[in-house]
Amino acid sequence: MRLTLTHQLIAFKKAIPQRQLWICLAILCAFILLSIRVSVNENLALDQILIQVPHQIFPRSWDDFFRFLYLLTGVKGTAVIVALTLVFLAWKRYWIEAKVLAFSTLGILILVDRILKPMIERSRPLDRLVKSVGRSFPSGHATGNILFYFLIAYLLAERYPKSTPYIYGFATIWLLIIGFSSVYLRCHWPSDILAGYGLGYICLTISLAWLKIARENQKIRE
């Protein structure tokens, strides 16, 4: 069992480029420091300033648009989209991709909502424009969407390599809009979104490494 675990860890290390590994470690350190900071004192001066910015850019006539966007990309909306994606992957017999997506999204849900949020216990902003329950840090909204949409972008880029810049560009813009909508609606503090993006990137890196290893193992078995 020890030998198997050691081999798995070595395989994971090889599947993650060294530069990306260092980036993940840096993000993890920053995430830990920020988590400690908001758990000790949840009020950050910069958050108080930045949360006002969206309403200085967009008038209140945009409220319904951002509410719809939040509904579409929230827990229920994302669950439906993930479920449809899994059905499509299963229909195309992309079993490995479906397994990685299913377990990765489930893992993030448990990590954020069942472990990190109850541990850090940061309150959400006041005067929210939509009903949102639970703790605020880190944003599961941002974490889950980073993993899901960039994982889909990765699979699409493999299928359409010439369109890679456009695929990742669209995914990046879409994810920034999602994060912006959460701040606009005062569902999250800006630092919640930033932490969610960072955590999502780490989870995405692990998921892609798992995907590469699973594909290699399948080739060996064949």
PDB file of C-alpha atoms in Angstrom:
ATOM      1  CA  MET A   1       0.000   0.000   0.000  1.00  0.00           C
ATOM      2  CA  ARG A   2       2.840   2.417   0.865  1.00  0.00           C
ATOM      3  CA  LEU A   3       4.554   1.702  -2.413  1.00  0.00           C
ATOM      4  CA  THR A   4       1.347   2.325  -4.330  1.00  0.00           C
ATOM      5  CA  LEU A   5       0.779   5.630  -2.525  1.00  0.00           C
ATOM      6  CA  THR A   6       4.377   6.677  -3.180  1.00  0.00           C
ATOM      7  CA  HIS A   7       4.032   5.889  -6.863  1.00  0.00           C
ATOM      8  CA  GLN A   8       0.806   7.889  -7.013  1.00  0.00           C
ATOM      9  CA  LEU A   9       2.455  10.919  -5.418  1.00  0.00           C
ATOM     10  CA  ILE A  10       5.386  10.689  -7.822  1.00  0.00           C
ATOM     11  CA  ALA A  11       2.984  10.429 -10.755  1.00  0.00           C
ATOM     12  CA  PHE A  12       1.096  13.503  -9.558  1.00  0.00           C
ATOM     13  CA  LYS A  13       4.316  15.465  -9.222  1.00  0.00           C
ATOM     14  CA  LYS A  14       5.355  14.514 -12.752  1.00  0.00           C
ATOM     15  CA  ALA A  15       1.920  15.417 -14.118  1.00  0.00           C
ATOM     16  CA  ILE A  16       2.172  18.972 -12.755  1.00  0.00           C
ATOM     17  CA  PRO A  17       4.777  21.242 -14.423  1.00  0.00           C
ATOM     18  CA  GLN A  18       7.284  22.571 -11.891  1.00  0.00           C
ATOM     19  CA  ARG A  19       6.413  26.199 -12.592  1.00  0.00           C
ATOM     20  CA  GLN A  20       2.727  25.491 -12.049  1.00  0.00           C
ATOM     21  CA  LEU A  21       3.544  23.620  -8.856  1.00  0.00           C
ATOM     22  CA  TRP A  22       5.378  26.656  -7.470  1.00  0.00           C
ATOM     23  CA  ILE A  23       2.467  28.892  -8.454  1.00  0.00           C
ATOM     24  CA  CYS A  24       0.084  26.607  -6.579  1.00  0.00           C
ATOM     25  CA  LEU A  25       2.310  26.648  -3.498  1.00  0.00           C
ATOM     26  CA  ALA A  26       2.470  30.458  -3.583  1.00  0.00           C
ATOM     27  CA  ILE A  27      -1.315  30.677  -3.945  1.00  0.00           C
ATOM     28  CA  LEU A  28      -1.777  28.191  -1.103  1.00  0.00           C
ATOM     29  CA  CYS A  29       0.452  30.254   1.207  1.00  0.00           C
ATOM     30  CA  ALA A  30      -1.442  33.442   0.321  1.00  0.00           C
ATOM     31  CA  PHE A  31      -4.752  31.645   0.852  1.00  0.00           C
ATOM     32  CA  ILE A  32      -3.705  30.423   4.303  1.00  0.00           C
ATOM     33  CA  LEU A  33      -2.538  33.895   5.354  1.00  0.00           C
ATOM     34  CA  LEU A  34      -5.744  35.523   4.124  1.00  0.00           C
ATOM     35  CA  SER A  35      -7.833  32.837   5.843  1.00  0.00           C
ATOM     36  CA  ILE A  36      -6.089  33.517   9.147  1.00  0.00           C
ATOM     37  CA  ARG A  37      -6.570  37.267   8.685  1.00  0.00           C
ATOM     38  CA  VAL A  38     -10.322  37.122   8.057  1.00  0.00           C
ATOM     39  CA  SER A  39     -10.876  34.530  10.786  1.00  0.00           C
ATOM     40  CA  VAL A  40      -9.242  36.857  13.323  1.00  0.00           C
ATOM     41  CA  ASN A  41     -10.910  40.027  12.009  1.00  0.00           C
ATOM     42  CA  GLU A  42     -13.367  39.586   9.156  1.00  0.00           C
ATOM     43  CA  ASN A  43     -13.486  43.288   8.258  1.00  0.00           C
ATOM     44  CA  LEU A  44     -10.873  44.278   5.681  1.00  0.00           C
ATOM     45  CA  ALA A  45     -10.576  47.969   4.812  1.00  0.00           C
ATOM     46  CA  LEU A  46      -9.878  47.204   1.154  1.00  0.00           C
ATOM     47  CA  ASP A  47     -13.011  45.048   0.960  1.00  0.00           C
ATOM     48  CA  GLN A  48     -15.105  47.925   2.271  1.00  0.00           C
ATOM     49  CA  ILE A  49     -13.798  50.116  -0.554  1.00  0.00           C
ATOM     50  CA  LEU A  50     -13.898  47.589  -3.399  1.00  0.00           C
ATOM     51  CA  ILE A  51     -17.426  46.376  -2.681  1.00  0.00           C
ATOM     52  CA  GLN A  52     -18.678  49.879  -3.558  1.00  0.00           C
ATOM     53  CA  VAL A  53     -17.013  49.874  -6.993  1.00  0.00           C
ATOM     54  CA  PRO A  54     -19.586  47.799  -8.961  1.00  0.00           C
ATOM     55  CA  HIS A  55     -22.388  50.238  -8.105  1.00  0.00           C
ATOM     56  CA  GLN A  56     -20.206  53.143  -9.144  1.00  0.00           C
ATOM     57  CA  ILE A  57     -19.866  51.522 -12.577  1.00  0.00           C
ATOM     58  CA  PHE A  58     -23.355  50.088 -13.139  1.00  0.00           C
ATOM     59  CA  PRO A  59     -26.678  51.743 -12.226  1.00  0.00           C
ATOM     60  CA  ARG A  60     -29.314  49.833 -10.264  1.00  0.00           C
ATOM     61  CA  SER A  61     -31.140  49.087 -13.515  1.00  0.00           C
ATOM     62  CA  TRP A  62     -28.624  46.233 -13.915  1.00  0.00           C
ATOM     63  CA  ASP A  63     -29.857  44.470 -10.768  1.00  0.00           C
ATOM     64  CA  ASP A  64     -32.088  41.968 -12.583  1.00  0.00           C
ATOM     65  CA  PHE A  65     -29.335  41.045 -15.036  1.00  0.00           C
ATOM     66  CA  PHE A  66     -26.864  40.269 -12.273  1.00  0.00           C
ATOM     67  CA  ARG A  67     -29.530  38.395 -10.295  1.00  0.00           C
ATOM     68  CA  PHE A  68     -30.180  36.183 -13.305  1.00  0.00           C
ATOM     69  CA  LEU A  69     -26.448  35.637 -13.770  1.00  0.00           C
ATOM     70  CA  TYR A  70     -26.052  34.696 -10.111  1.00  0.00           C
ATOM     71  CA  LEU A  71     -28.968  32.263 -10.375  1.00  0.00           C
ATOM     72  CA  LEU A  72     -27.471  30.699 -13.499  1.00  0.00           C
ATOM     73  CA  THR A  73     -24.003  30.274 -11.977  1.00  0.00           C
ATOM     74  CA  GLY A  74     -25.021  29.586  -8.381  1.00  0.00           C
ATOM     75  CA  VAL A  75     -25.173  26.191  -6.706  1.00  0.00           C
ATOM     76  CA  LYS A  76     -28.437  25.047  -8.290  1.00  0.00           C
ATOM     77  CA  GLY A  77     -27.711  26.480 -11.722  1.00  0.00           C
ATOM     78  CA  THR A  78     -24.193  25.075 -11.807  1.00  0.00           C
ATOM     79  CA  ALA A  79     -25.442  21.689 -10.559  1.00  0.00           C
ATOM     80  CA  VAL A  80     -27.801  21.490 -13.534  1.00  0.00           C
ATOM     81  CA  ILE A  81     -25.057  22.498 -15.984  1.00  0.00           C
ATOM     82  CA  VAL A  82     -22.603  19.999 -14.463  1.00  0.00           C
ATOM     83  CA  ALA A  83     -25.235  17.242 -14.593  1.00  0.00           C
ATOM     84  CA  LEU A  84     -25.963  17.943 -18.267  1.00  0.00           C
ATOM     85  CA  THR A  85     -22.235  17.966 -19.003  1.00  0.00           C
ATOM     86  CA  LEU A  86     -21.800  14.600 -17.268  1.00  0.00           C
ATOM     87  CA  VAL A  87     -24.667  13.158 -19.301  1.00  0.00           C
ATOM     88  CA  PHE A  88     -23.022  14.404 -22.489  1.00  0.00           C
ATOM     89  CA  LEU A  89     -19.607  12.991 -21.518  1.00  0.00           C
ATOM     90  CA  ALA A  90     -21.184   9.640 -20.648  1.00  0.00           C
ATOM     91  CA  TRP A  91     -23.087   9.629 -23.950  1.00  0.00           C
ATOM     92  CA  LYS A  92     -19.800  10.199 -25.774  1.00  0.00           C
ATOM     93  CA  ARG A  93     -18.181   7.528 -23.568  1.00  0.00           C
ATOM     94  CA  TYR A  94     -15.641   9.927 -22.090  1.00  0.00           C
ATOM     95  CA  TRP A  95     -15.683   7.975 -18.853  1.00  0.00           C
ATOM     96  CA  ILE A  96     -12.419   9.290 -17.427  1.00  0.00           C
ATOM     97  CA  GLU A  97     -13.342  12.911 -18.070  1.00  0.00           C
ATOM     98  CA  ALA A  98     -16.776  12.366 -16.523  1.00  0.00           C
ATOM     99  CA  LYS A  99     -15.270  10.737 -13.433  1.00  0.00           C
ATOM    100  CA  VAL A 100     -12.735  13.524 -12.927  1.00  0.00           C
ATOM    101  CA  LEU A 101     -15.401  16.204 -13.336  1.00  0.00           C
ATOM    102  CA  ALA A 102     -17.870  14.482 -11.007  1.00  0.00           C
ATOM    103  CA  PHE A 103     -15.440  13.791  -8.179  1.00  0.00           C
ATOM    104  CA  SER A 104     -13.686  17.157  -8.512  1.00  0.00           C
ATOM    105  CA  THR A 105     -16.899  19.171  -8.236  1.00  0.00           C
ATOM    106  CA  LEU A 106     -18.104  17.020  -5.351  1.00  0.00           C
ATOM    107  CA  GLY A 107     -14.735  17.417  -3.637  1.00  0.00           C
ATOM    108  CA  ILE A 108     -14.888  21.205  -3.917  1.00  0.00           C
ATOM    109  CA  LEU A 109     -18.403  21.258  -2.491  1.00  0.00           C
ATOM    110  CA  ILE A 110     -17.275  19.289   0.552  1.00  0.00           C
ATOM    111  CA  LEU A 111     -14.023  21.222   0.976  1.00  0.00           C
ATOM    112  CA  VAL A 112     -15.570  24.686   0.795  1.00  0.00           C
ATOM    113  CA  ASP A 113     -19.043  24.282   2.308  1.00  0.00           C
ATOM    114  CA  ARG A 114     -18.371  21.559   4.872  1.00  0.00           C
ATOM    115  CA  ILE A 115     -14.813  22.320   5.973  1.00  0.00           C
ATOM    116  CA  LEU A 116     -13.448  25.784   5.157  1.00  0.00           C
ATOM    117  CA  LYS A 117     -16.525  27.979   5.597  1.00  0.00           C
ATOM    118  CA  PRO A 118     -17.514  26.523   9.010  1.00  0.00           C
ATOM    119  CA  MET A 119     -13.879  26.738  10.088  1.00  0.00           C
ATOM    120  CA  ILE A 120     -13.330  30.393   9.091  1.00  0.00           C
ATOM    121  CA  GLU A 121     -16.894  31.618   9.814  1.00  0.00           C
ATOM    122  CA  ARG A 122     -16.797  34.906   7.940  1.00  0.00           C
ATOM    123  CA  SER A 123     -20.100  36.762   7.664  1.00  0.00           C
ATOM    124  CA  ARG A 124     -21.490  37.859   4.314  1.00  0.00           C
ATOM    125  CA  PRO A 125     -21.873  41.559   3.464  1.00  0.00           C
ATOM    126  CA  LEU A 126     -24.988  43.355   4.665  1.00  0.00           C
ATOM    127  CA  ASP A 127     -27.721  44.667   2.345  1.00  0.00           C
ATOM    128  CA  ARG A 128     -27.481  41.739  -0.058  1.00  0.00           C
ATOM    129  CA  LEU A 129     -29.506  42.065  -3.254  1.00  0.00           C
ATOM    130  CA  VAL A 130     -30.293  38.333  -3.415  1.00  0.00           C
ATOM    131  CA  LYS A 131     -30.998  35.751  -0.760  1.00  0.00           C
ATOM    132  CA  SER A 132     -27.828  33.883   0.150  1.00  0.00           C
ATOM    133  CA  VAL A 133     -27.182  31.763   3.214  1.00  0.00           C
ATOM    134  CA  GLY A 134     -24.123  30.326   4.877  1.00  0.00           C
ATOM    135  CA  ARG A 135     -20.717  31.786   5.496  1.00  0.00           C
ATOM    136  CA  SER A 136     -18.783  33.898   3.033  1.00  0.00           C
ATOM    137  CA  PHE A 137     -15.124  32.828   2.878  1.00  0.00           C
ATOM    138  CA  PRO A 138     -13.969  31.437   0.541  1.00  0.00           C
ATOM    139  CA  SER A 139     -16.488  31.830  -2.257  1.00  0.00           C
ATOM    140  CA  GLY A 140     -17.659  28.389  -3.332  1.00  0.00           C
ATOM    141  CA  HIS A 141     -19.276  30.190  -6.247  1.00  0.00           C
ATOM    142  CA  ALA A 142     -15.866  31.305  -7.535  1.00  0.00           C
ATOM    143  CA  THR A 143     -14.031  28.101  -6.594  1.00  0.00           C
ATOM    144  CA  GLY A 144     -16.464  25.732  -8.273  1.00  0.00           C
ATOM    145  CA  ASN A 145     -16.863  27.784 -11.430  1.00  0.00           C
ATOM    146  CA  ILE A 146     -13.095  28.170 -11.894  1.00  0.00           C
ATOM    147  CA  LEU A 147     -12.727  24.395 -11.753  1.00  0.00           C
ATOM    148  CA  PHE A 148     -15.716  23.595 -13.959  1.00  0.00           C
ATOM    149  CA  TYR A 149     -15.321  26.135 -16.745  1.00  0.00           C
ATOM    150  CA  PHE A 150     -11.551  25.853 -17.059  1.00  0.00           C
ATOM    151  CA  LEU A 151     -11.764  22.063 -17.046  1.00  0.00           C
ATOM    152  CA  ILE A 152     -14.313  22.272 -19.863  1.00  0.00           C
ATOM    153  CA  ALA A 153     -12.089  24.828 -21.609  1.00  0.00           C
ATOM    154  CA  TYR A 154      -9.169  22.393 -21.342  1.00  0.00           C
ATOM    155  CA  LEU A 155     -11.195  19.591 -22.936  1.00  0.00           C
ATOM    156  CA  LEU A 156     -12.454  21.887 -25.700  1.00  0.00           C
ATOM    157  CA  ALA A 157      -8.934  23.171 -26.371  1.00  0.00           C
ATOM    158  CA  GLU A 158      -7.770  19.577 -26.819  1.00  0.00           C
ATOM    159  CA  ARG A 159     -10.543  19.042 -29.347  1.00  0.00           C
ATOM    160  CA  TYR A 160     -10.084  22.375 -31.135  1.00  0.00           C
ATOM    161  CA  PRO A 161      -6.411  23.367 -30.657  1.00  0.00           C
ATOM    162  CA  LYS A 162      -6.545  26.233 -33.164  1.00  0.00           C
ATOM    163  CA  SER A 163      -9.241  27.894 -31.075  1.00  0.00           C
ATOM    164  CA  THR A 164      -7.362  27.557 -27.766  1.00  0.00           C
ATOM    165  CA  PRO A 165      -6.770  31.314 -27.191  1.00  0.00           C
ATOM    166  CA  TYR A 166     -10.433  32.078 -27.842  1.00  0.00           C
ATOM    167  CA  ILE A 167     -11.650  29.244 -25.625  1.00  0.00           C
ATOM    168  CA  TYR A 168      -9.515  30.244 -22.652  1.00  0.00           C
ATOM    169  CA  GLY A 169     -10.145  33.922 -23.306  1.00  0.00           C
ATOM    170  CA  PHE A 170     -13.910  33.437 -23.231  1.00  0.00           C
ATOM    171  CA  ALA A 171     -13.679  31.272 -20.089  1.00  0.00           C
ATOM    172  CA  THR A 172     -11.564  33.911 -18.335  1.00  0.00           C
ATOM    173  CA  ILE A 173     -13.933  36.763 -19.190  1.00  0.00           C
ATOM    174  CA  TRP A 174     -16.946  34.682 -18.160  1.00  0.00           C
ATOM    175  CA  LEU A 175     -15.379  33.831 -14.799  1.00  0.00           C
ATOM    176  CA  LEU A 176     -14.476  37.462 -14.129  1.00  0.00           C
ATOM    177  CA  ILE A 177     -18.082  38.437 -14.843  1.00  0.00           C
ATOM    178  CA  ILE A 178     -19.295  35.732 -12.447  1.00  0.00           C
ATOM    179  CA  GLY A 179     -17.042  37.047  -9.684  1.00  0.00           C
ATOM    180  CA  PHE A 180     -18.059  40.634 -10.407  1.00  0.00           C
ATOM    181  CA  SER A 181     -21.747  39.713 -10.165  1.00  0.00           C
ATOM    182  CA  SER A 182     -21.243  38.227  -6.686  1.00  0.00           C
ATOM    183  CA  VAL A 183     -19.641  41.445  -5.472  1.00  0.00           C
ATOM    184  CA  TYR A 184     -22.267  43.591  -7.223  1.00  0.00           C
ATOM    185  CA  LEU A 185     -25.049  41.677  -5.453  1.00  0.00           C
ATOM    186  CA  ARG A 186     -23.112  41.861  -2.160  1.00  0.00           C
ATOM    187  CA  CYS A 187     -23.192  38.099  -1.763  1.00  0.00           C
ATOM    188  CA  HIS A 188     -19.450  38.054  -1.198  1.00  0.00           C
ATOM    189  CA  TRP A 189     -16.611  40.343  -0.263  1.00  0.00           C
ATOM    190  CA  PRO A 190     -14.010  40.860  -3.013  1.00  0.00           C
ATOM    191  CA  SER A 191     -11.443  38.923  -0.958  1.00  0.00           C
ATOM    192  CA  ASP A 192     -13.863  35.957  -0.848  1.00  0.00           C
ATOM    193  CA  ILE A 193     -13.881  35.902  -4.644  1.00  0.00           C
ATOM    194  CA  LEU A 194     -10.109  36.278  -4.876  1.00  0.00           C
ATOM    195  CA  ALA A 195      -9.595  33.422  -2.414  1.00  0.00           C
ATOM    196  CA  GLY A 196     -12.101  31.309  -4.345  1.00  0.00           C
ATOM    197  CA  TYR A 197     -10.257  31.921  -7.595  1.00  0.00           C
ATOM    198  CA  GLY A 198      -6.972  30.891  -5.982  1.00  0.00           C
ATOM    199  CA  LEU A 199      -8.402  27.771  -4.383  1.00  0.00           C
ATOM    200  CA  GLY A 200     -10.167  26.899  -7.622  1.00  0.00           C
ATOM    201  CA  TYR A 201      -6.892  27.160  -9.532  1.00  0.00           C
ATOM    202  CA  ILE A 202      -5.214  24.740  -7.112  1.00  0.00           C
ATOM    203  CA  CYS A 203      -8.115  22.282  -7.395  1.00  0.00           C
ATOM    204  CA  LEU A 204      -8.065  22.633 -11.182  1.00  0.00           C
ATOM    205  CA  THR A 205      -4.344  21.844 -11.266  1.00  0.00           C
ATOM    206  CA  ILE A 206      -4.895  18.700  -9.189  1.00  0.00           C
ATOM    207  CA  SER A 207      -7.852  17.643 -11.351  1.00  0.00           C
ATOM    208  CA  LEU A 208      -5.899  18.067 -14.593  1.00  0.00           C
ATOM    209  CA  ALA A 209      -3.008  16.067 -13.137  1.00  0.00           C
ATOM    210  CA  TRP A 210      -5.454  13.336 -12.158  1.00  0.00           C
ATOM    211  CA  LEU A 211      -6.930  13.412 -15.672  1.00  0.00           C
ATOM    212  CA  LYS A 212      -3.491  12.986 -17.271  1.00  0.00           C
ATOM    213  CA  ILE A 213      -2.564  10.110 -14.959  1.00  0.00           C
ATOM    214  CA  ALA A 214      -5.897   8.338 -15.507  1.00  0.00           C
ATOM    215  CA  ARG A 215      -5.489   8.595 -19.268  1.00  0.00           C
ATOM    216  CA  GLU A 216      -1.948   7.205 -19.106  1.00  0.00           C
ATOM    217  CA  ASN A 217      -3.087   4.305 -16.921  1.00  0.00           C
ATOM    218  CA  GLN A 218      -5.857   3.523 -19.386  1.00  0.00           C
ATOM    219  CA  LYS A 219      -3.355   3.406 -22.251  1.00  0.00           C
ATOM    220  CA  ILE A 220      -1.172   1.000 -20.264  1.00  0.00           C
ATOM    221  CA  ARG A 221      -4.132  -1.302 -19.572  1.00  0.00           C
ATOM    222  CA  GLU A 222      -5.083  -1.276 -23.240  1.00  0.00           C
TER     223      GLU A 222
END
